[in-house]
Amino acid sequence: MDLRQVEYFVAVVDHGGVTKAAEALFLAQPSLSQAVRQLERELGAELFDRTGRHLVLTAAGRS
């Protein structure tokens, strides 16, 4: 885990989604999604419940 991944995670939470966070960070949306998924793999926990087009923080994500 590195600081960049944490920054990306916080941006997704703050902006309410990956697309808006990617725009704010001047990143491509797939790159941001991949970084968040990598963070989840490294932590061994899903941080978001991905239901449909919405992201909802899981208990692990809130922690």
PDB file with SEQRES, HELIX, SHEET and CRYST1 records, atoms N, CA, C and O in Angstrom:
SEQRES   1 A   63  MET ASP LEU ARG GLN VAL GLU TYR PHE VAL ALA VAL VAL          
SEQRES   2 A   63  ASP HIS GLY GLY VAL THR LYS ALA ALA GLU ALA LEU PHE          
SEQRES   3 A   63  LEU ALA GLN PRO SER LEU SER GLN ALA VAL ARG GLN LEU          
SEQRES   4 A   63  GLU ARG GLU LEU GLY ALA GLU LEU PHE ASP ARG THR GLY          
SEQRES   5 A   63  ARG HIS LEU VAL LEU THR ALA ALA GLY ARG SER                  
HELIX    1 AA1 LEU A    3  HIS A   15  1                                  13    
HELIX    2 AA2 VAL A   18  LEU A   25  1                                   8    
HELIX    3 AA3 GLN A   29  LEU A   43  1                                  15    
HELIX    4 AA4 ALA A   59  ARG A   62  1                                   4    
SHEET    1 AA1 2 PHE A  48  THR A  51  0                                        
SHEET    2 AA1 2 HIS A  54  LEU A  57 -1                                        
CRYST1    1.000    1.000    1.000  90.00  90.00  90.00 P 1           1          
ATOM      1  N   MET A   1       0.857  -1.165   0.000  1.00  0.00           N  
ATOM      2  CA  MET A   1       0.000   0.000   0.000  1.00  0.00           C  
ATOM      3  C   MET A   1       0.907   1.233   0.000  1.00  0.00           C  
ATOM      4  O   MET A   1       1.893   1.304   0.733  1.00  0.00           O  
ATOM      5  N   ASP A   2       0.545   2.188  -0.837  1.00  0.00           N  
ATOM      6  CA  ASP A   2       1.298   3.434  -0.826  1.00  0.00           C  
ATOM      7  C   ASP A   2       0.348   4.619  -0.670  1.00  0.00           C  
ATOM      8  O   ASP A   2      -0.871   4.481  -0.768  1.00  0.00           O  
ATOM      9  N   LEU A   3       0.927   5.760  -0.430  1.00  0.00           N  
ATOM     10  CA  LEU A   3       0.141   6.955  -0.161  1.00  0.00           C  
ATOM     11  C   LEU A   3      -0.754   7.331  -1.337  1.00  0.00           C  
ATOM     12  O   LEU A   3      -1.853   7.850  -1.143  1.00  0.00           O  
ATOM     13  N   ARG A   4      -0.290   7.074  -2.540  1.00  0.00           N  
ATOM     14  CA  ARG A   4      -1.089   7.374  -3.740  1.00  0.00           C  
ATOM     15  C   ARG A   4      -2.401   6.599  -3.725  1.00  0.00           C  
ATOM     16  O   ARG A   4      -3.457   7.155  -4.027  1.00  0.00           O  
ATOM     17  N   GLN A   5      -2.337   5.316  -3.374  1.00  0.00           N  
ATOM     18  CA  GLN A   5      -3.549   4.500  -3.326  1.00  0.00           C  
ATOM     19  C   GLN A   5      -4.532   5.037  -2.287  1.00  0.00           C  
ATOM     20  O   GLN A   5      -5.739   5.069  -2.524  1.00  0.00           O  
ATOM     21  N   VAL A   6      -4.017   5.452  -1.153  1.00  0.00           N  
ATOM     22  CA  VAL A   6      -4.870   6.001  -0.105  1.00  0.00           C  
ATOM     23  C   VAL A   6      -5.494   7.313  -0.589  1.00  0.00           C  
ATOM     24  O   VAL A   6      -6.675   7.564  -0.350  1.00  0.00           O  
ATOM     25  N   GLU A   7      -4.710   8.136  -1.260  1.00  0.00           N  
ATOM     26  CA  GLU A   7      -5.216   9.395  -1.815  1.00  0.00           C  
ATOM     27  C   GLU A   7      -6.356   9.116  -2.805  1.00  0.00           C  
ATOM     28  O   GLU A   7      -7.377   9.803  -2.788  1.00  0.00           O  
ATOM     29  N   TYR A   8      -6.180   8.130  -3.644  1.00  0.00           N  
ATOM     30  CA  TYR A   8      -7.208   7.776  -4.620  1.00  0.00           C  
ATOM     31  C   TYR A   8      -8.477   7.282  -3.926  1.00  0.00           C  
ATOM     32  O   TYR A   8      -9.585   7.663  -4.304  1.00  0.00           O  
ATOM     33  N   PHE A   9      -8.311   6.440  -2.917  1.00  0.00           N  
ATOM     34  CA  PHE A   9      -9.465   5.939  -2.163  1.00  0.00           C  
ATOM     35  C   PHE A   9     -10.247   7.098  -1.550  1.00  0.00           C  
ATOM     36  O   PHE A   9     -11.472   7.155  -1.663  1.00  0.00           O  
ATOM     37  N   VAL A  10      -9.541   8.014  -0.906  1.00  0.00           N  
ATOM     38  CA  VAL A  10     -10.191   9.170  -0.269  1.00  0.00           C  
ATOM     39  C   VAL A  10     -10.886  10.036  -1.320  1.00  0.00           C  
ATOM     40  O   VAL A  10     -11.977  10.549  -1.074  1.00  0.00           O  
ATOM     41  N   ALA A  11     -10.274  10.200  -2.470  1.00  0.00           N  
ATOM     42  CA  ALA A  11     -10.890  10.995  -3.535  1.00  0.00           C  
ATOM     43  C   ALA A  11     -12.196  10.364  -4.011  1.00  0.00           C  
ATOM     44  O   ALA A  11     -13.171  11.074  -4.256  1.00  0.00           O  
ATOM     45  N   VAL A  12     -12.222   9.047  -4.142  1.00  0.00           N  
ATOM     46  CA  VAL A  12     -13.456   8.365  -4.560  1.00  0.00           C  
ATOM     47  C   VAL A  12     -14.550   8.603  -3.523  1.00  0.00           C  
ATOM     48  O   VAL A  12     -15.697   8.877  -3.878  1.00  0.00           O  
ATOM     49  N   VAL A  13     -14.202   8.500  -2.259  1.00  0.00           N  
ATOM     50  CA  VAL A  13     -15.185   8.740  -1.190  1.00  0.00           C  
ATOM     51  C   VAL A  13     -15.647  10.188  -1.228  1.00  0.00           C  
ATOM     52  O   VAL A  13     -16.848  10.458  -1.204  1.00  0.00           O  
ATOM     53  N   ASP A  14     -14.702  11.122  -1.287  1.00  0.00           N  
ATOM     54  CA  ASP A  14     -15.034  12.553  -1.256  1.00  0.00           C  
ATOM     55  C   ASP A  14     -15.878  12.994  -2.441  1.00  0.00           C  
ATOM     56  O   ASP A  14     -16.769  13.831  -2.297  1.00  0.00           O  
ATOM     57  N   HIS A  15     -15.598  12.435  -3.612  1.00  0.00           N  
ATOM     58  CA  HIS A  15     -16.308  12.851  -4.828  1.00  0.00           C  
ATOM     59  C   HIS A  15     -17.530  11.987  -5.132  1.00  0.00           C  
ATOM     60  O   HIS A  15     -18.262  12.256  -6.084  1.00  0.00           O  
ATOM     61  N   GLY A  16     -17.746  10.969  -4.338  1.00  0.00           N  
ATOM     62  CA  GLY A  16     -18.949  10.156  -4.503  1.00  0.00           C  
ATOM     63  C   GLY A  16     -18.907   9.164  -5.640  1.00  0.00           C  
ATOM     64  O   GLY A  16     -19.941   8.601  -6.000  1.00  0.00           O  
ATOM     65  N   GLY A  17     -17.757   8.934  -6.211  1.00  0.00           N  
ATOM     66  CA  GLY A  17     -17.657   7.954  -7.278  1.00  0.00           C  
ATOM     67  C   GLY A  17     -16.318   8.026  -7.990  1.00  0.00           C  
ATOM     68  O   GLY A  17     -15.555   8.978  -7.827  1.00  0.00           O  
ATOM     69  N   VAL A  18     -16.055   7.006  -8.774  1.00  0.00           N  
ATOM     70  CA  VAL A  18     -14.770   6.883  -9.448  1.00  0.00           C  
ATOM     71  C   VAL A  18     -14.643   7.900 -10.585  1.00  0.00           C  
ATOM     72  O   VAL A  18     -13.583   8.503 -10.754  1.00  0.00           O  
ATOM     73  N   THR A  19     -15.687   8.094 -11.349  1.00  0.00           N  
ATOM     74  CA  THR A  19     -15.604   8.990 -12.500  1.00  0.00           C  
ATOM     75  C   THR A  19     -15.279  10.414 -12.075  1.00  0.00           C  
ATOM     76  O   THR A  19     -14.370  11.038 -12.624  1.00  0.00           O  
ATOM     77  N   LYS A  20     -16.015  10.926 -11.102  1.00  0.00           N  
ATOM     78  CA  LYS A  20     -15.772  12.302 -10.644  1.00  0.00           C  
ATOM     79  C   LYS A  20     -14.410  12.425  -9.967  1.00  0.00           C  
ATOM     80  O   LYS A  20     -13.735  13.442 -10.122  1.00  0.00           O  
ATOM     81  N   ALA A  21     -14.004  11.412  -9.228  1.00  0.00           N  
ATOM     82  CA  ALA A  21     -12.687  11.434  -8.586  1.00  0.00           C  
ATOM     83  C   ALA A  21     -11.584  11.428  -9.638  1.00  0.00           C  
ATOM     84  O   ALA A  21     -10.596  12.150  -9.509  1.00  0.00           O  
ATOM     85  N   ALA A  22     -11.751  10.619 -10.670  1.00  0.00           N  
ATOM     86  CA  ALA A  22     -10.751  10.563 -11.739  1.00  0.00           C  
ATOM     87  C   ALA A  22     -10.621  11.919 -12.421  1.00  0.00           C  
ATOM     88  O   ALA A  22      -9.512  12.365 -12.713  1.00  0.00           O  
ATOM     89  N   GLU A  23     -11.735  12.567 -12.672  1.00  0.00           N  
ATOM     90  CA  GLU A  23     -11.696  13.899 -13.279  1.00  0.00           C  
ATOM     91  C   GLU A  23     -10.956  14.878 -12.375  1.00  0.00           C  
ATOM     92  O   GLU A  23     -10.135  15.662 -12.853  1.00  0.00           O  
ATOM     93  N   ALA A  24     -11.235  14.843 -11.085  1.00  0.00           N  
ATOM     94  CA  ALA A  24     -10.600  15.764 -10.134  1.00  0.00           C  
ATOM     95  C   ALA A  24      -9.100  15.511 -10.022  1.00  0.00           C  
ATOM     96  O   ALA A  24      -8.322  16.441  -9.806  1.00  0.00           O  
ATOM     97  N   LEU A  25      -8.698  14.247 -10.170  1.00  0.00           N  
ATOM     98  CA  LEU A  25      -7.289  13.880 -10.053  1.00  0.00           C  
ATOM     99  C   LEU A  25      -6.557  13.912 -11.396  1.00  0.00           C  
ATOM    100  O   LEU A  25      -5.355  13.654 -11.460  1.00  0.00           O  
ATOM    101  N   PHE A  26      -7.293  14.234 -12.474  1.00  0.00           N  
ATOM    102  CA  PHE A  26      -6.729  14.252 -13.825  1.00  0.00           C  
ATOM    103  C   PHE A  26      -6.161  12.891 -14.207  1.00  0.00           C  
ATOM    104  O   PHE A  26      -5.063  12.782 -14.752  1.00  0.00           O  
ATOM    105  N   LEU A  27      -6.951  11.849 -13.902  1.00  0.00           N  
ATOM    106  CA  LEU A  27      -6.573  10.475 -14.235  1.00  0.00           C  
ATOM    107  C   LEU A  27      -7.635   9.861 -15.127  1.00  0.00           C  
ATOM    108  O   LEU A  27      -8.775  10.324 -15.175  1.00  0.00           O  
ATOM    109  N   ALA A  28      -7.240   8.808 -15.833  1.00  0.00           N  
ATOM    110  CA  ALA A  28      -8.220   8.019 -16.561  1.00  0.00           C  
ATOM    111  C   ALA A  28      -8.986   7.170 -15.550  1.00  0.00           C  
ATOM    112  O   ALA A  28      -8.400   6.638 -14.607  1.00  0.00           O  
ATOM    113  N   GLN A  29     -10.278   7.046 -15.747  1.00  0.00           N  
ATOM    114  CA  GLN A  29     -11.123   6.300 -14.818  1.00  0.00           C  
ATOM    115  C   GLN A  29     -10.651   4.857 -14.637  1.00  0.00           C  
ATOM    116  O   GLN A  29     -10.630   4.378 -13.504  1.00  0.00           O  
ATOM    117  N   PRO A  30     -10.271   4.140 -15.703  1.00  0.00           N  
ATOM    118  CA  PRO A  30      -9.801   2.762 -15.496  1.00  0.00           C  
ATOM    119  C   PRO A  30      -8.550   2.678 -14.620  1.00  0.00           C  
ATOM    120  O   PRO A  30      -8.400   1.736 -13.842  1.00  0.00           O  
ATOM    121  N   SER A  31      -7.659   3.652 -14.744  1.00  0.00           N  
ATOM    122  CA  SER A  31      -6.448   3.655 -13.918  1.00  0.00           C  
ATOM    123  C   SER A  31      -6.781   3.823 -12.450  1.00  0.00           C  
ATOM    124  O   SER A  31      -6.192   3.169 -11.589  1.00  0.00           O  
ATOM    125  N   LEU A  32      -7.731   4.706 -12.170  1.00  0.00           N  
ATOM    126  CA  LEU A  32      -8.146   4.920 -10.787  1.00  0.00           C  
ATOM    127  C   LEU A  32      -8.834   3.680 -10.236  1.00  0.00           C  
ATOM    128  O   LEU A  32      -8.554   3.267  -9.111  1.00  0.00           O  
ATOM    129  N   SER A  33      -9.718   3.091 -11.004  1.00  0.00           N  
ATOM    130  CA  SER A  33     -10.398   1.870 -10.565  1.00  0.00           C  
ATOM    131  C   SER A  33      -9.402   0.758 -10.271  1.00  0.00           C  
ATOM    132  O   SER A  33      -9.532   0.040  -9.279  1.00  0.00           O  
ATOM    133  N   GLN A  34      -8.412   0.623 -11.138  1.00  0.00           N  
ATOM    134  CA  GLN A  34      -7.403  -0.412 -10.952  1.00  0.00           C  
ATOM    135  C   GLN A  34      -6.596  -0.168  -9.674  1.00  0.00           C  
ATOM    136  O   GLN A  34      -6.294  -1.115  -8.948  1.00  0.00           O  
ATOM    137  N   ALA A  35      -6.250   1.073  -9.396  1.00  0.00           N  
ATOM    138  CA  ALA A  35      -5.490   1.398  -8.188  1.00  0.00           C  
ATOM    139  C   ALA A  35      -6.292   1.084  -6.932  1.00  0.00           C  
ATOM    140  O   ALA A  35      -5.742   0.581  -5.952  1.00  0.00           O  
ATOM    141  N   VAL A  36      -7.591   1.377  -6.958  1.00  0.00           N  
ATOM    142  CA  VAL A  36      -8.441   1.085  -5.794  1.00  0.00           C  
ATOM    143  C   VAL A  36      -8.568  -0.421  -5.609  1.00  0.00           C  
ATOM    144  O   VAL A  36      -8.523  -0.909  -4.480  1.00  0.00           O  
ATOM    145  N   ARG A  37      -8.724  -1.152  -6.687  1.00  0.00           N  
ATOM    146  CA  ARG A  37      -8.816  -2.618  -6.587  1.00  0.00           C  
ATOM    147  C   ARG A  37      -7.504  -3.212  -6.066  1.00  0.00           C  
ATOM    148  O   ARG A  37      -7.516  -4.165  -5.286  1.00  0.00           O  
ATOM    149  N   GLN A  38      -6.389  -2.651  -6.496  1.00  0.00           N  
ATOM    150  CA  GLN A  38      -5.096  -3.113  -5.998  1.00  0.00           C  
ATOM    151  C   GLN A  38      -4.987  -2.868  -4.497  1.00  0.00           C  
ATOM    152  O   GLN A  38      -4.492  -3.725  -3.764  1.00  0.00           O  
ATOM    153  N   LEU A  39      -5.440  -1.718  -4.038  1.00  0.00           N  
ATOM    154  CA  LEU A  39      -5.449  -1.420  -2.607  1.00  0.00           C  
ATOM    155  C   LEU A  39      -6.297  -2.445  -1.867  1.00  0.00           C  
ATOM    156  O   LEU A  39      -5.893  -2.936  -0.813  1.00  0.00           O  
ATOM    157  N   GLU A  40      -7.459  -2.772  -2.403  1.00  0.00           N  
ATOM    158  CA  GLU A  40      -8.328  -3.769  -1.774  1.00  0.00           C  
ATOM    159  C   GLU A  40      -7.628  -5.128  -1.703  1.00  0.00           C  
ATOM    160  O   GLU A  40      -7.715  -5.813  -0.684  1.00  0.00           O  
ATOM    161  N   ARG A  41      -6.937  -5.520  -2.770  1.00  0.00           N  
ATOM    162  CA  ARG A  41      -6.215  -6.803  -2.761  1.00  0.00           C  
ATOM    163  C   ARG A  41      -5.128  -6.795  -1.687  1.00  0.00           C  
ATOM    164  O   ARG A  41      -4.964  -7.769  -0.952  1.00  0.00           O  
ATOM    165  N   GLU A  42      -4.396  -5.698  -1.605  1.00  0.00           N  
ATOM    166  CA  GLU A  42      -3.313  -5.616  -0.625  1.00  0.00           C  
ATOM    167  C   GLU A  42      -3.833  -5.635   0.808  1.00  0.00           C  
ATOM    168  O   GLU A  42      -3.192  -6.194   1.697  1.00  0.00           O  
ATOM    169  N   LEU A  43      -4.991  -5.027   1.029  1.00  0.00           N  
ATOM    170  CA  LEU A  43      -5.583  -5.009   2.367  1.00  0.00           C  
ATOM    171  C   LEU A  43      -6.341  -6.295   2.680  1.00  0.00           C  
ATOM    172  O   LEU A  43      -6.599  -6.603   3.844  1.00  0.00           O  
ATOM    173  N   GLY A  44      -6.695  -7.040   1.641  1.00  0.00           N  
ATOM    174  CA  GLY A  44      -7.456  -8.274   1.828  1.00  0.00           C  
ATOM    175  C   GLY A  44      -8.901  -8.028   2.213  1.00  0.00           C  
ATOM    176  O   GLY A  44      -9.523  -8.856   2.878  1.00  0.00           O  
ATOM    177  N   ALA A  45      -9.439  -6.883   1.791  1.00  0.00           N  
ATOM    178  CA  ALA A  45     -10.824  -6.541   2.119  1.00  0.00           C  
ATOM    179  C   ALA A  45     -11.402  -5.634   1.046  1.00  0.00           C  
ATOM    180  O   ALA A  45     -10.704  -4.785   0.491  1.00  0.00           O  
ATOM    181  N   GLU A  46     -12.680  -5.822   0.762  1.00  0.00           N  
ATOM    182  CA  GLU A  46     -13.356  -4.909  -0.155  1.00  0.00           C  
ATOM    183  C   GLU A  46     -13.690  -3.632   0.594  1.00  0.00           C  
ATOM    184  O   GLU A  46     -14.230  -3.673   1.700  1.00  0.00           O  
ATOM    185  N   LEU A  47     -13.366  -2.504  -0.009  1.00  0.00           N  
ATOM    186  CA  LEU A  47     -13.622  -1.208   0.615  1.00  0.00           C  
ATOM    187  C   LEU A  47     -14.953  -0.619   0.179  1.00  0.00           C  
ATOM    188  O   LEU A  47     -15.527   0.225   0.867  1.00  0.00           O  
ATOM    189  N   PHE A  48     -15.437  -1.071  -0.970  1.00  0.00           N  
ATOM    190  CA  PHE A  48     -16.714  -0.591  -1.500  1.00  0.00           C  
ATOM    191  C   PHE A  48     -17.601  -1.771  -1.836  1.00  0.00           C  
ATOM    192  O   PHE A  48     -17.129  -2.814  -2.289  1.00  0.00           O  
ATOM    193  N   ASP A  49     -18.884  -1.595  -1.611  1.00  0.00           N  
ATOM    194  CA  ASP A  49     -19.893  -2.526  -2.103  1.00  0.00           C  
ATOM    195  C   ASP A  49     -20.313  -1.966  -3.454  1.00  0.00           C  
ATOM    196  O   ASP A  49     -20.896  -0.885  -3.534  1.00  0.00           O  
ATOM    197  N   ARG A  50     -20.020  -2.698  -4.499  1.00  0.00           N  
ATOM    198  CA  ARG A  50     -20.312  -2.227  -5.852  1.00  0.00           C  
ATOM    199  C   ARG A  50     -21.638  -2.819  -6.299  1.00  0.00           C  
ATOM    200  O   ARG A  50     -21.689  -3.917  -6.853  1.00  0.00           O  
ATOM    201  N   THR A  51     -22.703  -2.082  -6.051  1.00  0.00           N  
ATOM    202  CA  THR A  51     -24.038  -2.521  -6.442  1.00  0.00           C  
ATOM    203  C   THR A  51     -24.519  -1.632  -7.574  1.00  0.00           C  
ATOM    204  O   THR A  51     -24.755  -0.438  -7.395  1.00  0.00           O  
ATOM    205  N   GLY A  52     -24.658  -2.238  -8.739  1.00  0.00           N  
ATOM    206  CA  GLY A  52     -25.072  -1.456  -9.893  1.00  0.00           C  
ATOM    207  C   GLY A  52     -24.036  -0.398 -10.216  1.00  0.00           C  
ATOM    208  O   GLY A  52     -22.848  -0.694 -10.347  1.00  0.00           O  
ATOM    209  N   ARG A  53     -24.488   0.827 -10.341  1.00  0.00           N  
ATOM    210  CA  ARG A  53     -23.586   1.925 -10.690  1.00  0.00           C  
ATOM    211  C   ARG A  53     -23.156   2.709  -9.463  1.00  0.00           C  
ATOM    212  O   ARG A  53     -22.504   3.746  -9.587  1.00  0.00           O  
ATOM    213  N   HIS A  54     -23.512   2.227  -8.285  1.00  0.00           N  
ATOM    214  CA  HIS A  54     -23.222   2.955  -7.059  1.00  0.00           C  
ATOM    215  C   HIS A  54     -22.131   2.268  -6.248  1.00  0.00           C  
ATOM    216  O   HIS A  54     -22.018   1.042  -6.249  1.00  0.00           O  
ATOM    217  N   LEU A  55     -21.334   3.071  -5.561  1.00  0.00           N  
ATOM    218  CA  LEU A  55     -20.329   2.566  -4.634  1.00  0.00           C  
ATOM    219  C   LEU A  55     -20.765   2.961  -3.232  1.00  0.00           C  
ATOM    220  O   LEU A  55     -21.050   4.128  -2.962  1.00  0.00           O  
ATOM    221  N   VAL A  56     -20.812   1.988  -2.357  1.00  0.00           N  
ATOM    222  CA  VAL A  56     -21.155   2.221  -0.962  1.00  0.00           C  
ATOM    223  C   VAL A  56     -20.018   1.666  -0.129  1.00  0.00           C  
ATOM    224  O   VAL A  56     -19.574   0.539  -0.350  1.00  0.00           O  
ATOM    225  N   LEU A  57     -19.546   2.445   0.821  1.00  0.00           N  
ATOM    226  CA  LEU A  57     -18.470   1.970   1.675  1.00  0.00           C  
ATOM    227  C   LEU A  57     -18.907   0.736   2.464  1.00  0.00           C  
ATOM    228  O   LEU A  57     -20.020   0.680   2.988  1.00  0.00           O  
ATOM    229  N   THR A  58     -18.024  -0.237   2.538  1.00  0.00           N  
ATOM    230  CA  THR A  58     -18.248  -1.395   3.390  1.00  0.00           C  
ATOM    231  C   THR A  58     -17.773  -1.030   4.798  1.00  0.00           C  
ATOM    232  O   THR A  58     -17.253   0.064   5.019  1.00  0.00           O  
ATOM    233  N   ALA A  59     -17.951  -1.936   5.727  1.00  0.00           N  
ATOM    234  CA  ALA A  59     -17.452  -1.712   7.084  1.00  0.00           C  
ATOM    235  C   ALA A  59     -15.933  -1.526   7.058  1.00  0.00           C  
ATOM    236  O   ALA A  59     -15.397  -0.688   7.783  1.00  0.00           O  
ATOM    237  N   ALA A  60     -15.249  -2.297   6.231  1.00  0.00           N  
ATOM    238  CA  ALA A  60     -13.791  -2.174   6.110  1.00  0.00           C  
ATOM    239  C   ALA A  60     -13.419  -0.807   5.529  1.00  0.00           C  
ATOM    240  O   ALA A  60     -12.438  -0.198   5.954  1.00  0.00           O  
ATOM    241  N   GLY A  61     -14.189  -0.334   4.572  1.00  0.00           N  
ATOM    242  CA  GLY A  61     -13.932   0.965   3.970  1.00  0.00           C  
ATOM    243  C   GLY A  61     -14.144   2.100   4.943  1.00  0.00           C  
ATOM    244  O   GLY A  61     -13.408   3.087   4.917  1.00  0.00           O  
ATOM    245  N   ARG A  62     -15.149   1.974   5.810  1.00  0.00           N  
ATOM    246  CA  ARG A  62     -15.401   3.002   6.819  1.00  0.00           C  
ATOM    247  C   ARG A  62     -14.300   3.006   7.860  1.00  0.00           C  
ATOM    248  O   ARG A  62     -13.972   4.055   8.415  1.00  0.00           O  
ATOM    249  N   SER A  63     -13.726   1.845   8.129  1.00  0.00           N  
ATOM    250  CA  SER A  63     -12.629   1.763   9.122  1.00  0.00           C  
ATOM    251  C   SER A  63     -11.420   2.484   8.615  1.00  0.00           C  
ATOM    252  O   SER A  63     -10.397   2.530   9.299  1.00  0.00           O  
TER     253      SER A  63                                                      
END                                                                             
